[in-house]
Amino acid sequence: MDIPFIIGQILGGIAVVLGFINYQVKSREQVLIVHTATAICFTLHYFLIGALAGAAMNFVGIIRNLVFYFVGKKGKVPKGWAILFAIILLAMGIIGWEAWYSILAVLGLVINSYSMSFSNPNNIRKSILVSSPLVLAYDAFAFSIGGTIYESIVIVSSIIGLIRFKNKKP
């Protein structure tokens, strides 16, 4: 293994920690801030391990999260933004196409992009239970150790967050 690959895997580990924190925070704004930090780590991680589809789509995710943070009024993002970013993610997935398994990451991140426009953090957590298994499969094929661990933990963390905040208003 070369140094960039090792550094990439370390950044994946940092993203794992941020991912766990992400689904334990209470507000939509906090979710977006921590999710942006996670996406930054994963963009660098995927780039350094040579998984360009994952890097490209996570880069778009950084921009999407920042836009959603600033355009969301009272926690609501116009669905047009979510659709725009879903289309951009689809395009980036095509541009960064690696192999047949790239479609798994594309589908997972398109679903995730749309869900980040939800105003209720619990609805975001619920959508993660659909998108994360797709990205988990991509990570396994791309040999993203951090990504595989991250998606596994995110699934469990989302379930914990759903239980923890079940009857609480966002």
PDB file of C-alpha atoms in Angstrom:
ATOM      1  CA  MET A   1       0.000   0.000   0.000  1.00  0.00           C
ATOM      2  CA  ASP A   2       1.177   3.487  -0.775  1.00  0.00           C
ATOM      3  CA  ILE A   3       1.128   6.567   1.459  1.00  0.00           C
ATOM      4  CA  PRO A   4      -1.860   8.327  -0.224  1.00  0.00           C
ATOM      5  CA  PHE A   5      -3.954   5.165   0.166  1.00  0.00           C
ATOM      6  CA  ILE A   6      -3.069   4.929   3.868  1.00  0.00           C
ATOM      7  CA  ILE A   7      -3.800   8.633   4.425  1.00  0.00           C
ATOM      8  CA  GLY A   8      -7.094   8.152   2.585  1.00  0.00           C
ATOM      9  CA  GLN A   9      -8.065   5.282   4.860  1.00  0.00           C
ATOM     10  CA  ILE A  10      -7.183   7.393   7.935  1.00  0.00           C
ATOM     11  CA  LEU A  11      -9.440  10.178   6.642  1.00  0.00           C
ATOM     12  CA  GLY A  12     -12.132   7.547   6.210  1.00  0.00           C
ATOM     13  CA  GLY A  13     -11.703   6.715   9.903  1.00  0.00           C
ATOM     14  CA  ILE A  14     -12.135  10.356  10.855  1.00  0.00           C
ATOM     15  CA  ALA A  15     -15.284  10.465   8.749  1.00  0.00           C
ATOM     16  CA  VAL A  16     -16.574   7.426  10.652  1.00  0.00           C
ATOM     17  CA  VAL A  17     -16.347   9.334  13.937  1.00  0.00           C
ATOM     18  CA  LEU A  18     -18.063  12.374  12.421  1.00  0.00           C
ATOM     19  CA  GLY A  19     -20.763  10.144  10.955  1.00  0.00           C
ATOM     20  CA  PHE A  20     -21.642   8.724  14.330  1.00  0.00           C
ATOM     21  CA  ILE A  21     -21.835  12.209  15.813  1.00  0.00           C
ATOM     22  CA  ASN A  22     -23.912  13.421  12.858  1.00  0.00           C
ATOM     23  CA  TYR A  23     -26.942  11.277  13.559  1.00  0.00           C
ATOM     24  CA  GLN A  24     -26.960  12.062  17.263  1.00  0.00           C
ATOM     25  CA  VAL A  25     -27.325  15.827  16.982  1.00  0.00           C
ATOM     26  CA  LYS A  26     -30.741  17.395  17.471  1.00  0.00           C
ATOM     27  CA  SER A  27     -31.259  20.127  14.882  1.00  0.00           C
ATOM     28  CA  ARG A  28     -31.357  20.084  11.102  1.00  0.00           C
ATOM     29  CA  GLU A  29     -28.657  22.779  11.030  1.00  0.00           C
ATOM     30  CA  GLN A  30     -26.357  20.694  13.223  1.00  0.00           C
ATOM     31  CA  VAL A  31     -26.959  17.654  10.983  1.00  0.00           C
ATOM     32  CA  LEU A  32     -25.974  19.697   7.919  1.00  0.00           C
ATOM     33  CA  ILE A  33     -22.828  21.127   9.549  1.00  0.00           C
ATOM     34  CA  VAL A  34     -21.534  17.768  10.752  1.00  0.00           C
ATOM     35  CA  HIS A  35     -22.589  16.090   7.485  1.00  0.00           C
ATOM     36  CA  THR A  36     -20.549  18.689   5.578  1.00  0.00           C
ATOM     37  CA  ALA A  37     -17.449  17.936   7.657  1.00  0.00           C
ATOM     38  CA  THR A  38     -18.032  14.234   7.040  1.00  0.00           C
ATOM     39  CA  ALA A  39     -18.369  14.827   3.284  1.00  0.00           C
ATOM     40  CA  ILE A  40     -15.100  16.800   3.240  1.00  0.00           C
ATOM     41  CA  CYS A  41     -13.273  13.891   4.868  1.00  0.00           C
ATOM     42  CA  PHE A  42     -14.896  11.408   2.520  1.00  0.00           C
ATOM     43  CA  THR A  43     -14.132  13.472  -0.585  1.00  0.00           C
ATOM     44  CA  LEU A  44     -10.441  13.376   0.286  1.00  0.00           C
ATOM     45  CA  HIS A  45     -10.678   9.732   1.376  1.00  0.00           C
ATOM     46  CA  TYR A  46     -12.223   8.515  -1.882  1.00  0.00           C
ATOM     47  CA  PHE A  47      -9.851  10.592  -3.988  1.00  0.00           C
ATOM     48  CA  LEU A  48      -6.789   9.213  -2.198  1.00  0.00           C
ATOM     49  CA  ILE A  49      -7.926   5.582  -2.488  1.00  0.00           C
ATOM     50  CA  GLY A  50      -8.753   6.036  -6.179  1.00  0.00           C
ATOM     51  CA  ALA A  51     -12.557   5.837  -5.915  1.00  0.00           C
ATOM     52  CA  LEU A  52     -13.314   8.835  -8.106  1.00  0.00           C
ATOM     53  CA  ALA A  53     -17.101   8.358  -8.309  1.00  0.00           C
ATOM     54  CA  GLY A  54     -17.292   8.519  -4.519  1.00  0.00           C
ATOM     55  CA  ALA A  55     -14.983  11.561  -4.413  1.00  0.00           C
ATOM     56  CA  ALA A  56     -16.941  13.464  -7.061  1.00  0.00           C
ATOM     57  CA  MET A  57     -20.310  12.793  -5.475  1.00  0.00           C
ATOM     58  CA  ASN A  58     -19.122  13.681  -1.967  1.00  0.00           C
ATOM     59  CA  PHE A  59     -17.700  16.950  -3.324  1.00  0.00           C
ATOM     60  CA  VAL A  60     -21.144  17.784  -4.685  1.00  0.00           C
ATOM     61  CA  GLY A  61     -22.520  16.788  -1.270  1.00  0.00           C
ATOM     62  CA  ILE A  62     -20.361  19.457   0.390  1.00  0.00           C
ATOM     63  CA  ILE A  63     -21.793  22.160  -1.849  1.00  0.00           C
ATOM     64  CA  ARG A  64     -25.325  20.765  -1.466  1.00  0.00           C
ATOM     65  CA  ASN A  65     -25.119  20.815   2.324  1.00  0.00           C
ATOM     66  CA  LEU A  66     -23.877  24.407   2.367  1.00  0.00           C
ATOM     67  CA  VAL A  67     -26.635  25.514   0.000  1.00  0.00           C
ATOM     68  CA  PHE A  68     -29.260  23.650   2.051  1.00  0.00           C
ATOM     69  CA  TYR A  69     -27.932  25.233   5.228  1.00  0.00           C
ATOM     70  CA  PHE A  70     -28.211  28.766   3.862  1.00  0.00           C
ATOM     71  CA  VAL A  71     -31.340  28.548   1.683  1.00  0.00           C
ATOM     72  CA  GLY A  72     -33.424  26.585   4.156  1.00  0.00           C
ATOM     73  CA  LYS A  73     -35.985  28.933   5.685  1.00  0.00           C
ATOM     74  CA  LYS A  74     -37.362  27.715   8.981  1.00  0.00           C
ATOM     75  CA  GLY A  75     -35.786  24.345   8.229  1.00  0.00           C
ATOM     76  CA  LYS A  76     -37.386  23.979   4.803  1.00  0.00           C
ATOM     77  CA  VAL A  77     -35.425  23.753   1.577  1.00  0.00           C
ATOM     78  CA  PRO A  78     -37.352  24.168  -1.665  1.00  0.00           C
ATOM     79  CA  LYS A  79     -37.599  20.764  -3.333  1.00  0.00           C
ATOM     80  CA  GLY A  80     -36.212  22.300  -6.543  1.00  0.00           C
ATOM     81  CA  TRP A  81     -32.791  22.523  -4.868  1.00  0.00           C
ATOM     82  CA  ALA A  82     -32.962  18.874  -3.841  1.00  0.00           C
ATOM     83  CA  ILE A  83     -33.886  17.834  -7.372  1.00  0.00           C
ATOM     84  CA  LEU A  84     -31.111  19.996  -8.865  1.00  0.00           C
ATOM     85  CA  PHE A  85     -28.486  18.410  -6.635  1.00  0.00           C
ATOM     86  CA  ALA A  86     -29.847  14.934  -7.317  1.00  0.00           C
ATOM     87  CA  ILE A  87     -29.383  15.592 -11.045  1.00  0.00           C
ATOM     88  CA  ILE A  88     -25.860  16.966 -10.479  1.00  0.00           C
ATOM     89  CA  LEU A  89     -25.000  13.883  -8.399  1.00  0.00           C
ATOM     90  CA  LEU A  90     -26.301  11.642 -11.161  1.00  0.00           C
ATOM     91  CA  ALA A  91     -24.129  13.499 -13.691  1.00  0.00           C
ATOM     92  CA  MET A  92     -21.073  13.271 -11.428  1.00  0.00           C
ATOM     93  CA  GLY A  93     -21.699   9.567 -10.993  1.00  0.00           C
ATOM     94  CA  ILE A  94     -21.663   9.149 -14.763  1.00  0.00           C
ATOM     95  CA  ILE A  95     -18.509  11.264 -15.133  1.00  0.00           C
ATOM     96  CA  GLY A  96     -16.716   9.404 -12.317  1.00  0.00           C
ATOM     97  CA  TRP A  97     -18.002   5.983 -13.429  1.00  0.00           C
ATOM     98  CA  GLU A  98     -15.662   3.215 -12.271  1.00  0.00           C
ATOM     99  CA  ALA A  99     -17.596  -0.010 -12.750  1.00  0.00           C
ATOM    100  CA  TRP A 100     -21.131  -1.388 -12.506  1.00  0.00           C
ATOM    101  CA  TYR A 101     -21.113  -0.907  -8.743  1.00  0.00           C
ATOM    102  CA  SER A 102     -20.828   2.888  -9.175  1.00  0.00           C
ATOM    103  CA  ILE A 103     -24.598   2.891  -9.718  1.00  0.00           C
ATOM    104  CA  LEU A 104     -25.024   1.844  -6.078  1.00  0.00           C
ATOM    105  CA  ALA A 105     -23.278   4.985  -4.843  1.00  0.00           C
ATOM    106  CA  VAL A 106     -25.158   7.140  -7.354  1.00  0.00           C
ATOM    107  CA  LEU A 107     -28.553   5.846  -6.230  1.00  0.00           C
ATOM    108  CA  GLY A 108     -27.663   6.069  -2.544  1.00  0.00           C
ATOM    109  CA  LEU A 109     -26.377   9.630  -2.772  1.00  0.00           C
ATOM    110  CA  VAL A 110     -29.260  10.798  -4.990  1.00  0.00           C
ATOM    111  CA  ILE A 111     -31.681   9.533  -2.330  1.00  0.00           C
ATOM    112  CA  ASN A 112     -29.537  11.130   0.368  1.00  0.00           C
ATOM    113  CA  SER A 113     -29.472  14.428  -1.502  1.00  0.00           C
ATOM    114  CA  TYR A 114     -33.231  14.589  -1.690  1.00  0.00           C
ATOM    115  CA  SER A 115     -33.589  13.617   1.964  1.00  0.00           C
ATOM    116  CA  MET A 116     -31.266  16.402   3.127  1.00  0.00           C
ATOM    117  CA  SER A 117     -34.004  18.850   2.110  1.00  0.00           C
ATOM    118  CA  PHE A 118     -36.353  17.419   4.737  1.00  0.00           C
ATOM    119  CA  SER A 119     -37.002  19.747   7.647  1.00  0.00           C
ATOM    120  CA  ASN A 120     -37.465  16.986  10.217  1.00  0.00           C
ATOM    121  CA  PRO A 121     -34.184  15.329  11.304  1.00  0.00           C
ATOM    122  CA  ASN A 122     -36.055  12.062  11.958  1.00  0.00           C
ATOM    123  CA  ASN A 123     -37.149  11.968   8.317  1.00  0.00           C
ATOM    124  CA  ILE A 124     -33.515  12.407   7.327  1.00  0.00           C
ATOM    125  CA  ARG A 125     -32.614   9.500   9.615  1.00  0.00           C
ATOM    126  CA  LYS A 126     -35.344   7.333   8.046  1.00  0.00           C
ATOM    127  CA  SER A 127     -34.083   8.030   4.540  1.00  0.00           C
ATOM    128  CA  ILE A 128     -30.599   6.977   5.632  1.00  0.00           C
ATOM    129  CA  LEU A 129     -32.011   3.490   6.176  1.00  0.00           C
ATOM    130  CA  VAL A 130     -32.694   3.402   2.423  1.00  0.00           C
ATOM    131  CA  SER A 131     -29.615   5.182   1.048  1.00  0.00           C
ATOM    132  CA  SER A 132     -26.881   3.824   3.325  1.00  0.00           C
ATOM    133  CA  PRO A 133     -27.163   0.141   2.343  1.00  0.00           C
ATOM    134  CA  LEU A 134     -26.596   1.153  -1.294  1.00  0.00           C
ATOM    135  CA  VAL A 135     -23.503   3.193  -0.457  1.00  0.00           C
ATOM    136  CA  LEU A 136     -22.317   0.415   1.878  1.00  0.00           C
ATOM    137  CA  ALA A 137     -22.269  -2.000  -1.048  1.00  0.00           C
ATOM    138  CA  TYR A 138     -20.331   0.529  -3.190  1.00  0.00           C
ATOM    139  CA  ASP A 139     -17.806   1.003  -0.377  1.00  0.00           C
ATOM    140  CA  ALA A 140     -17.220  -2.724  -0.114  1.00  0.00           C
ATOM    141  CA  PHE A 141     -16.501  -2.973  -3.852  1.00  0.00           C
ATOM    142  CA  ALA A 142     -14.293   0.165  -3.817  1.00  0.00           C
ATOM    143  CA  PHE A 143     -12.311  -1.183  -0.816  1.00  0.00           C
ATOM    144  CA  SER A 144     -13.235   1.831   1.264  1.00  0.00           C
ATOM    145  CA  ILE A 145     -12.634   0.570   4.773  1.00  0.00           C
ATOM    146  CA  GLY A 146     -13.786   3.808   6.367  1.00  0.00           C
ATOM    147  CA  GLY A 147     -16.794   4.002   4.073  1.00  0.00           C
ATOM    148  CA  THR A 148     -17.855   0.450   4.864  1.00  0.00           C
ATOM    149  CA  ILE A 149     -17.538   1.035   8.598  1.00  0.00           C
ATOM    150  CA  TYR A 150     -19.170   4.460   8.288  1.00  0.00           C
ATOM    151  CA  GLU A 151     -22.268   3.256   6.481  1.00  0.00           C
ATOM    152  CA  SER A 152     -22.652   0.349   8.914  1.00  0.00           C
ATOM    153  CA  ILE A 153     -22.415   2.684  11.899  1.00  0.00           C
ATOM    154  CA  VAL A 154     -24.652   5.288  10.260  1.00  0.00           C
ATOM    155  CA  ILE A 155     -27.385   2.697   9.859  1.00  0.00           C
ATOM    156  CA  VAL A 156     -27.140   1.742  13.537  1.00  0.00           C
ATOM    157  CA  SER A 157     -26.733   5.386  14.608  1.00  0.00           C
ATOM    158  CA  SER A 158     -29.795   6.437  12.603  1.00  0.00           C
ATOM    159  CA  ILE A 159     -31.840   3.755  14.327  1.00  0.00           C
ATOM    160  CA  ILE A 160     -30.566   4.951  17.723  1.00  0.00           C
ATOM    161  CA  GLY A 161     -31.391   8.559  16.797  1.00  0.00           C
ATOM    162  CA  LEU A 162     -34.891   7.567  15.661  1.00  0.00           C
ATOM    163  CA  ILE A 163     -35.514   5.824  18.969  1.00  0.00           C
ATOM    164  CA  ARG A 164     -33.910   8.608  21.021  1.00  0.00           C
ATOM    165  CA  PHE A 165     -35.842  11.448  19.377  1.00  0.00           C
ATOM    166  CA  LYS A 166     -39.022   9.462  18.659  1.00  0.00           C
ATOM    167  CA  ASN A 167     -41.476  11.743  20.437  1.00  0.00           C
ATOM    168  CA  LYS A 168     -39.453  14.966  20.551  1.00  0.00           C
ATOM    169  CA  LYS A 169     -40.100  17.961  18.321  1.00  0.00           C
ATOM    170  CA  PRO A 170     -37.112  18.947  16.139  1.00  0.00           C
TER     171      PRO A 170
END
